[in-house]
Coordinates of C-alpha atoms and ligand atoms in Angstrom, one line a residue:
X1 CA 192.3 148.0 99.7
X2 CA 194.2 148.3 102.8
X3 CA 196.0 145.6 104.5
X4 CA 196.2 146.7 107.8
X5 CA 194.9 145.3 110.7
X6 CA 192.9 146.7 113.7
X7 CA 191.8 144.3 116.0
X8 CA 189.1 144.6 117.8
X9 CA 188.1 147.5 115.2
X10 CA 190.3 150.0 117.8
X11 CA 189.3 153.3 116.2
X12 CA 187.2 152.6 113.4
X13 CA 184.6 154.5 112.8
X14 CA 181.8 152.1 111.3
X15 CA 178.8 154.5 111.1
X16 CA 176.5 157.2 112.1
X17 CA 174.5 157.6 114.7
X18 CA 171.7 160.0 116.5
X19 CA 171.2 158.1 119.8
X20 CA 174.1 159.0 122.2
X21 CA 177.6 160.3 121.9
X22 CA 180.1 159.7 124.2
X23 CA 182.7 161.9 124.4
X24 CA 185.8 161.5 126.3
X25 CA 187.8 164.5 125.7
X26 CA 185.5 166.1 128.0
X27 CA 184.3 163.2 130.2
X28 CA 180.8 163.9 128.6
X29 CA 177.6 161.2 127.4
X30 CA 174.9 162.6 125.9
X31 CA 171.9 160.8 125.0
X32 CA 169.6 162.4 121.9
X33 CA 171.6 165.4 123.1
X34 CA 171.0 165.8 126.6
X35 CA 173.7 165.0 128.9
X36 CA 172.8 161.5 131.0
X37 CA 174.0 163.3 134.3
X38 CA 171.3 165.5 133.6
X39 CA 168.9 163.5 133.0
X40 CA 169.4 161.2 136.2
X41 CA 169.1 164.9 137.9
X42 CA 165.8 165.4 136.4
X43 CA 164.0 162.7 134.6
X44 CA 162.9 159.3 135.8
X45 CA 163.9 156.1 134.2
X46 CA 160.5 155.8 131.9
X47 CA 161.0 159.1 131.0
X48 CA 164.6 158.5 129.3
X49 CA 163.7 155.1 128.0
X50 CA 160.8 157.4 126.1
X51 CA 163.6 159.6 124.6
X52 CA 165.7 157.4 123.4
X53 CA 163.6 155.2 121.5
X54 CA 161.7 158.5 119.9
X55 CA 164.2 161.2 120.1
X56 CA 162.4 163.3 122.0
X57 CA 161.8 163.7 126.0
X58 CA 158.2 163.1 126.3
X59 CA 155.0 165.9 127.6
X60 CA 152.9 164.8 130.5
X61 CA 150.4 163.3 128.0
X62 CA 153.2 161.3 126.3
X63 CA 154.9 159.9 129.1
X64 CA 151.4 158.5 130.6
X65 CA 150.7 156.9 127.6
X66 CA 154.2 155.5 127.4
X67 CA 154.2 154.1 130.8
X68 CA 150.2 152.9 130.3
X69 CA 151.4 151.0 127.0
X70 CA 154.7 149.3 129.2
X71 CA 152.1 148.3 132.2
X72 CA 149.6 146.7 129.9
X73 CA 152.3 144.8 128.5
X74 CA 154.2 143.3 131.7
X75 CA 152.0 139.7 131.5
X76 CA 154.2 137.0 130.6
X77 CA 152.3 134.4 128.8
X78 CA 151.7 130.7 130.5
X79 CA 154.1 129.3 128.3
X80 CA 157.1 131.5 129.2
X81 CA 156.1 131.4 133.1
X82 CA 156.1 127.5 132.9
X83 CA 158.9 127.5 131.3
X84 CA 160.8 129.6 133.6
X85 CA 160.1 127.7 136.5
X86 CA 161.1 124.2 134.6
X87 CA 164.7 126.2 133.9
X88 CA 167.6 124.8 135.7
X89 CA 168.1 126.7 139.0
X90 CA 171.9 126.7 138.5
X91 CA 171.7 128.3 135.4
X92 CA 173.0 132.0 134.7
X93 CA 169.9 134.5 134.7
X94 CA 171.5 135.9 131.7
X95 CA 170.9 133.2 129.9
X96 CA 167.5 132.9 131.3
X97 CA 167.2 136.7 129.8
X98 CA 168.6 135.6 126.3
X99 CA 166.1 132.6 126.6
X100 CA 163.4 135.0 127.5
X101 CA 163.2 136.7 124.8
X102 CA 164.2 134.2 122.1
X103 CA 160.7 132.5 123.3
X104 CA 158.8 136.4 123.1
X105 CA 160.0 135.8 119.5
X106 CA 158.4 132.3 119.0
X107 CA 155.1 133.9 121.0
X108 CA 155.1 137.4 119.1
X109 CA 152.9 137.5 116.0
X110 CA 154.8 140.9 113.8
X111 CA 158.1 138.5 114.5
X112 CA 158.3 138.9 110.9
X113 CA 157.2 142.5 110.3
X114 CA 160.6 144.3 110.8
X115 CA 159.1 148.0 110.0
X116 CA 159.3 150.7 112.4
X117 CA 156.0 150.4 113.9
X118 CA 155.4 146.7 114.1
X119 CA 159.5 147.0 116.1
X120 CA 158.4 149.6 117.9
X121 CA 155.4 147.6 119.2
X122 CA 157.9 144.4 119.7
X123 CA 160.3 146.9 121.4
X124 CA 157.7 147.8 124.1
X125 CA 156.3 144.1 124.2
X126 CA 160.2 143.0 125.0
X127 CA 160.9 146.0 127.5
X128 CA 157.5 145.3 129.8
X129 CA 158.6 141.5 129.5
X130 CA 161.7 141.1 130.1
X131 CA 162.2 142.4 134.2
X132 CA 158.8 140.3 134.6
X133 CA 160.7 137.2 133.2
X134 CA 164.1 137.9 135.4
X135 CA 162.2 138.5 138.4
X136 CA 159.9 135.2 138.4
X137 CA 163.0 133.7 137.3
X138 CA 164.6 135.4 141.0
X139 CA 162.0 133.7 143.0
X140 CA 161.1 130.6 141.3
X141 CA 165.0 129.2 141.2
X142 CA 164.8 130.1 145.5
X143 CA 161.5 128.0 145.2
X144 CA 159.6 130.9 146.0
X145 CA 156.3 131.8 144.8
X146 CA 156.2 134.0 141.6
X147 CA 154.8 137.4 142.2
X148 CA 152.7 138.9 139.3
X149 CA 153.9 142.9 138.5
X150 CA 151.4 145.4 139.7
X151 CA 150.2 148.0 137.4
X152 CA 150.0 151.4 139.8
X153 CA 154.1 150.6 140.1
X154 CA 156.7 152.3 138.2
X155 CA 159.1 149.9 136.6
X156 CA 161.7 150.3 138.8
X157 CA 159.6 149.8 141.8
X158 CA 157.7 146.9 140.3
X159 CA 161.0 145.2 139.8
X160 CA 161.9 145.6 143.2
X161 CA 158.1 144.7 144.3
X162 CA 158.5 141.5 141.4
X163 CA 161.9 140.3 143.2
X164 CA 161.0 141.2 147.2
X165 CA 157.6 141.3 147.5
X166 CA 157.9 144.8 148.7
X167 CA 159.4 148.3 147.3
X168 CA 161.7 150.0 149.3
X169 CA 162.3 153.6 149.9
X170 CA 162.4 156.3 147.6
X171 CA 166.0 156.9 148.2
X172 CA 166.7 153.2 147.3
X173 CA 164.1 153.3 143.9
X174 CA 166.1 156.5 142.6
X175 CA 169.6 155.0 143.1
X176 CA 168.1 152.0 140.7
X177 CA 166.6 154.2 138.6
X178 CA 170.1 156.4 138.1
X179 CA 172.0 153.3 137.6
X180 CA 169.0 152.3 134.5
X181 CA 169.2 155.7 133.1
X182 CA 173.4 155.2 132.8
X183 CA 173.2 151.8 131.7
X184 CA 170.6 152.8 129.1
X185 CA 172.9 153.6 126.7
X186 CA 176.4 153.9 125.2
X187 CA 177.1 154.1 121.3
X188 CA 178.8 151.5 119.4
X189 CA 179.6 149.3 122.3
X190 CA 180.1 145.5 121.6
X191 CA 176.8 144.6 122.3
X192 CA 175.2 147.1 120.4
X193 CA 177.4 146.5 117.4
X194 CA 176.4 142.7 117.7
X195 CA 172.8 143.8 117.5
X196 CA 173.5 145.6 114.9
X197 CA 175.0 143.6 112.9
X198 CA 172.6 140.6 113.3
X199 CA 170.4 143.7 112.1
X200 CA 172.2 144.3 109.2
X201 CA 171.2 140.9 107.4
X202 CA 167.9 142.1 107.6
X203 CA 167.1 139.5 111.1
X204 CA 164.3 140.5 113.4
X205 CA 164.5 142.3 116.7
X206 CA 164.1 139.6 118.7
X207 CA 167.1 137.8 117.2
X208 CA 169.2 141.1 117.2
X209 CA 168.2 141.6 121.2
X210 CA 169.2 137.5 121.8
X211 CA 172.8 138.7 120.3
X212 CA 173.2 141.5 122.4
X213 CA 172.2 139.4 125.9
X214 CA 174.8 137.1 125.1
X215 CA 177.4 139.7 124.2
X216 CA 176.7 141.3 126.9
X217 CA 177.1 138.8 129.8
X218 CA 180.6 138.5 129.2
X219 CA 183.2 140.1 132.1
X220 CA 184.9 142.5 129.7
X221 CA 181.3 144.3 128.7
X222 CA 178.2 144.0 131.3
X223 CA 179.5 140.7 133.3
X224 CA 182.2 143.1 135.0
X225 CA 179.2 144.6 137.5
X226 CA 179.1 141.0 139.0
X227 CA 183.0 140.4 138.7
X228 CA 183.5 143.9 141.0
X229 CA 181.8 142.4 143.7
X230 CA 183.1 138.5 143.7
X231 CA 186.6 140.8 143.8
X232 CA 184.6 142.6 146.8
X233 CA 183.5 140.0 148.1
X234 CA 187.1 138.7 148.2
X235 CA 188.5 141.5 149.7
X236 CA 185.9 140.9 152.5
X237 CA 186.9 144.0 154.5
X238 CA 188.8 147.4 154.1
X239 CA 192.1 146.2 156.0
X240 CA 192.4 143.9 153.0
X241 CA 192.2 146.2 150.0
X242 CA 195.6 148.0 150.0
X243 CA 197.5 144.6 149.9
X244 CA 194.9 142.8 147.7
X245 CA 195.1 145.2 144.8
X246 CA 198.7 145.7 145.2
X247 CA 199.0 141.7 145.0
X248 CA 196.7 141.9 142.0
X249 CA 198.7 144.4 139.8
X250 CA 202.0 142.5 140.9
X251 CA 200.4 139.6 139.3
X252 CA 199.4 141.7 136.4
X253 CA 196.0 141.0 136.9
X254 CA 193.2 142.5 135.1
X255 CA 191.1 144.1 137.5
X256 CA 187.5 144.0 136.3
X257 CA 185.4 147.0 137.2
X258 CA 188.3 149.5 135.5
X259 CA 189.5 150.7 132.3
X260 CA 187.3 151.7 129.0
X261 CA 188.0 150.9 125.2
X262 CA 186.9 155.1 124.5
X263 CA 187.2 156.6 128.1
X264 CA 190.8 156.8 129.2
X265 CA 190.8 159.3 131.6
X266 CA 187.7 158.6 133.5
X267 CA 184.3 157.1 132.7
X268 CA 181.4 160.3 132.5
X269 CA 179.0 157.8 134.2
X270 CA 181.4 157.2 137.4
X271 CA 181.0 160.3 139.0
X272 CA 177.0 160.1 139.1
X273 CA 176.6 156.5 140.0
X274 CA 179.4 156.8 142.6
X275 CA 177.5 159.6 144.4
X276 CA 174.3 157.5 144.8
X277 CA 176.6 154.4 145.8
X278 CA 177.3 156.4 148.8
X279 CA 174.0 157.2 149.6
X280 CA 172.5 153.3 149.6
X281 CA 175.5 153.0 151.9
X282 CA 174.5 155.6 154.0
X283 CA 170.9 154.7 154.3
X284 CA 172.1 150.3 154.4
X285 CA 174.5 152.0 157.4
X286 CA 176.6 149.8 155.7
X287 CA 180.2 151.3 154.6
X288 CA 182.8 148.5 154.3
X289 CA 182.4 148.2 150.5
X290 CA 182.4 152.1 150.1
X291 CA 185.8 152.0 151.7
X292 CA 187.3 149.0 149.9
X293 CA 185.9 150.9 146.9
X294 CA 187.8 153.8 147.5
X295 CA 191.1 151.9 147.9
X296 CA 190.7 149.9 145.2
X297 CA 190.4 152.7 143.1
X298 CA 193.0 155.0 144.6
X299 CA 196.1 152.6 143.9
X300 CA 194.8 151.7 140.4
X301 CA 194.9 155.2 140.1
X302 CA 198.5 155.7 141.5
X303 CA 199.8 152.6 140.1
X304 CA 198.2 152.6 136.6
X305 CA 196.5 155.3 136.0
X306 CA 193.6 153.3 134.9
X307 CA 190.2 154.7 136.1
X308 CA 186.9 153.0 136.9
X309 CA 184.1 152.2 135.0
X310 CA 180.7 152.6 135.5
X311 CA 180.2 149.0 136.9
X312 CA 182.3 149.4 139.4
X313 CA 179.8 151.9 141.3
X314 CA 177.0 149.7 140.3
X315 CA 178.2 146.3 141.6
X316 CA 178.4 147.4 145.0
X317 CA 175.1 149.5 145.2
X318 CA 172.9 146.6 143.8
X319 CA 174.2 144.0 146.6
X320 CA 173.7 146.6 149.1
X321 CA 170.1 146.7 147.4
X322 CA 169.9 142.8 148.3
X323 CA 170.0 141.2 144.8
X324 CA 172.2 137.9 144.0
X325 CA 175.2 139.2 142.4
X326 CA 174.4 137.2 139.2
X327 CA 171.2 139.5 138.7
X328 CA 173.6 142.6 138.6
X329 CA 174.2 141.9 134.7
X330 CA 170.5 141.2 134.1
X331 CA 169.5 144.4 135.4
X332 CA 172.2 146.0 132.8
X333 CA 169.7 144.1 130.6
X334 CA 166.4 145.4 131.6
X335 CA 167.3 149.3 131.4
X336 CA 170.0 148.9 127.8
X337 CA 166.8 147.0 125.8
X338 CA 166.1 150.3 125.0
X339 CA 169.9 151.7 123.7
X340 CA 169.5 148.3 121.5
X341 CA 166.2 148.9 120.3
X342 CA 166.7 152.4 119.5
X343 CA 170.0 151.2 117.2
X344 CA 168.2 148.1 115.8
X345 CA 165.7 150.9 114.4
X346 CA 168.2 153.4 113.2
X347 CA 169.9 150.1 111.7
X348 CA 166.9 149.1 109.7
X349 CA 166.1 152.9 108.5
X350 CA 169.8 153.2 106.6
X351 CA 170.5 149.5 106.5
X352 CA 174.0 148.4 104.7
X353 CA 174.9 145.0 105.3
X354 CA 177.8 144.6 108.2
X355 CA 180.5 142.5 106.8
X356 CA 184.3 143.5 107.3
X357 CA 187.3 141.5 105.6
X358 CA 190.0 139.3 107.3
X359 CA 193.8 138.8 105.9
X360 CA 194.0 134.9 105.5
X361 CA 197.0 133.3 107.2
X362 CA 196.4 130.0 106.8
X363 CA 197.7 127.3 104.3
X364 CA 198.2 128.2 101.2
X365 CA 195.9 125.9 98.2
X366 CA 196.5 122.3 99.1
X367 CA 195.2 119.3 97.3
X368 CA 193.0 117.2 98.6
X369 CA 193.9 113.6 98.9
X370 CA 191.1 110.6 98.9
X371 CA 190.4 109.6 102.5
X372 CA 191.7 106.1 101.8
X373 CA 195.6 107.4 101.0
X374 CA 195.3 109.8 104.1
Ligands
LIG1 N1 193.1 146.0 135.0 C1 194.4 146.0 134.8 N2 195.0 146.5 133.6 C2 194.1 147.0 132.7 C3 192.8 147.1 132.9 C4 192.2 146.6 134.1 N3 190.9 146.6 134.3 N4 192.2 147.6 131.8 C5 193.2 147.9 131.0 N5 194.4 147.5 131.5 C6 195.7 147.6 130.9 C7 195.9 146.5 129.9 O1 196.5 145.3 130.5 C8 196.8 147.1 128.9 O2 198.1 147.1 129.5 P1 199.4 146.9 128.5 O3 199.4 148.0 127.6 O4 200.5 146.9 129.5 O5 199.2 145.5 127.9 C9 196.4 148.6 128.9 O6 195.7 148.8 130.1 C10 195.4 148.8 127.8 O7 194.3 148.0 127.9 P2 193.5 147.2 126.8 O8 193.0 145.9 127.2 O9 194.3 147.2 125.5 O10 192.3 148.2 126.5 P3 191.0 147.9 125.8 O11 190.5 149.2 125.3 O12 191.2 146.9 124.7 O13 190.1 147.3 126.9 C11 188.6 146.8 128.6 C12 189.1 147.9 127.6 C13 187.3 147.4 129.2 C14 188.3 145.5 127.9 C15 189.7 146.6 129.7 O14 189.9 147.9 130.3 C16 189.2 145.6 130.7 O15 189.4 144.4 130.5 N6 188.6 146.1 131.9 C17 188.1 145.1 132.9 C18 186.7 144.7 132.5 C19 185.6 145.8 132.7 O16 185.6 146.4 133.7 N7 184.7 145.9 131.6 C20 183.7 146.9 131.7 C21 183.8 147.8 130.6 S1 182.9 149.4 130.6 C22 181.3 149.1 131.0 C23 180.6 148.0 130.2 O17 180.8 147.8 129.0 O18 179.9 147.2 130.9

């Protein structure tokens, strides 16, 4: 058995997989196959939530069942909505979303029944649920009335409806639903291991999906969406950027937004995102965060040669969509429920307990001596 260390598992392959592959050699991410730029050219969010969870991109007939089966299931129950509006306002709507569904799982009745069908039902269940939950949670904490979701919307616009009371353009509704189809999915990331590794002792979904929230909401995975804009909002206007980021790598500062574990010469989502950025902007006729963007990323570029990530694109787009920057992360949430679920199920199907070794540094055997000679 080998000695050797690698932290943070850099380059280890752990196992296989048949939901996405990302590869960076050629700046490519394909999901079941089909590349994701593709897919945001051609497919709608339900449509790529549909093929990751079966494999398949779905008919006409499919896809309406699909999208009747998430409709029916958007009701929170009483409980959860009570509950919701008794949370703390200050809290974090991440853990409001890792709350969320910890209580779906008190509430759910196949909690226990961890075969593919009953997850698959409890997969749906937790999708329909979960942007319901975030946005009563969006209104209640501004002491606003909750609005229920509407059944003749499509998920993305019902979230919009759920948070605003209203849905806005279609320009606007496809930029959120490109940024769900990139976020859906993304291999062996930390918060997919995490929920697959709560899945490996044999846990239920809910519990594996709990994991992931909280794995997630940290600033080196999904929390760096809503660290890009407090940096943003920092910068306050374009005149600032040169000096600010030049300040920042001076002061060897990590600069959140940039840099990939696996993509190290570009991120295969950027490109994409960063084209509909621009056209919010455009139709917002707002452009001061386009150009700090493009600043930003120029010198850490030059300077570094470290390239942006795929929340830096989103950050910016989802302010100028009007939500809180603390809901940024959540919506990572709402649209990657899907990437978990689909590797909590592949998990289950070839199941081998996740359990690596560690090289002990500590003390060597010591005796214990009785408390009263201590
Ligand atoms: N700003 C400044 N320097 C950086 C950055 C950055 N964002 N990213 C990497 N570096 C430097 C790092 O300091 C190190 O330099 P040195 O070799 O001199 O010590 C070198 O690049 C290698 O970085 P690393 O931290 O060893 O690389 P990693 O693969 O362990 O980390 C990362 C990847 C994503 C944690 C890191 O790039 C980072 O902290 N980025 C900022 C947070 C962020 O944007 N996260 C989102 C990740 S992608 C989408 C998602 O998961 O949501």
């Amino acid at each position: 058995m080998s000695d050797e260390i690698k932290k943070g598992l850099l380059g280890i392959v752990v196992d296989e997989t048949e939901v996405s592959k990302v590869m960076p050699e050629i700046n490519s991410l394909t999901y079941r196959g089909y590349a994701a730029q593709d897919l945001c050219a051609k497919c709608k969010f339900e449509e790529v939530a549909y093929l990751i969870l079966n494999g398949e991109l779905p008919n006409k007939n499919q896809l309406k069942k699909f999208e009747n089966q998430e409709r029916k299931e958007r009701k929170l129950s009483n409980t959860i909505i009570q509950d919701i509006k008794r949370f703390p306002k200050t809290a974090h709507p991440m853990d409001v979303a890792r709350t969320a569904v910890s209580i779906m799982g008190l509430e759910d009745k196949e909690t226990k029944d961890n075969s593919t069908e009953a997850n698959m039902r409890k997969v749906m269940r937790i999708f329909a649920k979960m942007p319901v939950a975030l946005a009563a949670f969006y209104r209640a904490r501004k002491g606003k009335k909750i609005i229920s979701p509407k059944k003749n919307l499509s998920f993305s616009e019902n979230f919009f409806y759920m948070c605003f009371g209203k849905v806005p353009n279609k320009e606007i509704v496809k930029a959120f639903d490109v940024s769900l189809i990139l976020y859906a999915e993304h291999s062996f990331n930390v918060s997919t291991f995490t929920a697959r590794t709560i899945t490996s002792s044999l846990s239920d979904i809910h519990g594996a999906i709990t994991g992931a929230i909280a794995s997630l909401k940290g600033p080196l995975h999904g929390g760096a969406n809503e660290e890009v804009m407090h940096m943003m909002k920092k910068i306050k206007k374009p005149e600032n950027a040169f000096k600010w980021i030049n300040k920042a790598l001076d002061n060897k500062d990590v600069v959140m937004g940039f840099g990939h574990r696996v993509y190290k010469s570009g991120d295969s989502r950027v490109p994409t995102m960063r084209e509909y950025f621009g056209k919010v902007a455009k139709l917002k006729k707002d452009k001061k965060f386009e150009k700090i963007y493009d600043i930003v990323e120029k010198v850490m570029i030059e300077r570094k040669n470290i390239h942006p990530n795929v929340d830096y694109p989103t950050g910016p787009t989802y302010h100028l969509m009007g939500f809180d920057t603390d809901f940024f992360t959540p919506i990572f949430v709402i649209s990657r429920i899907t990437g978990w679920s689909a590797h909590i199920i592949e998990q289950y199907a070839a199941n081998k307990l996740i359990r690596p070794l560690a090289k002990y540094k500590g003390n060597q055997h010591r005796k214990v001596v009785q408390l009263n000679q201590r």
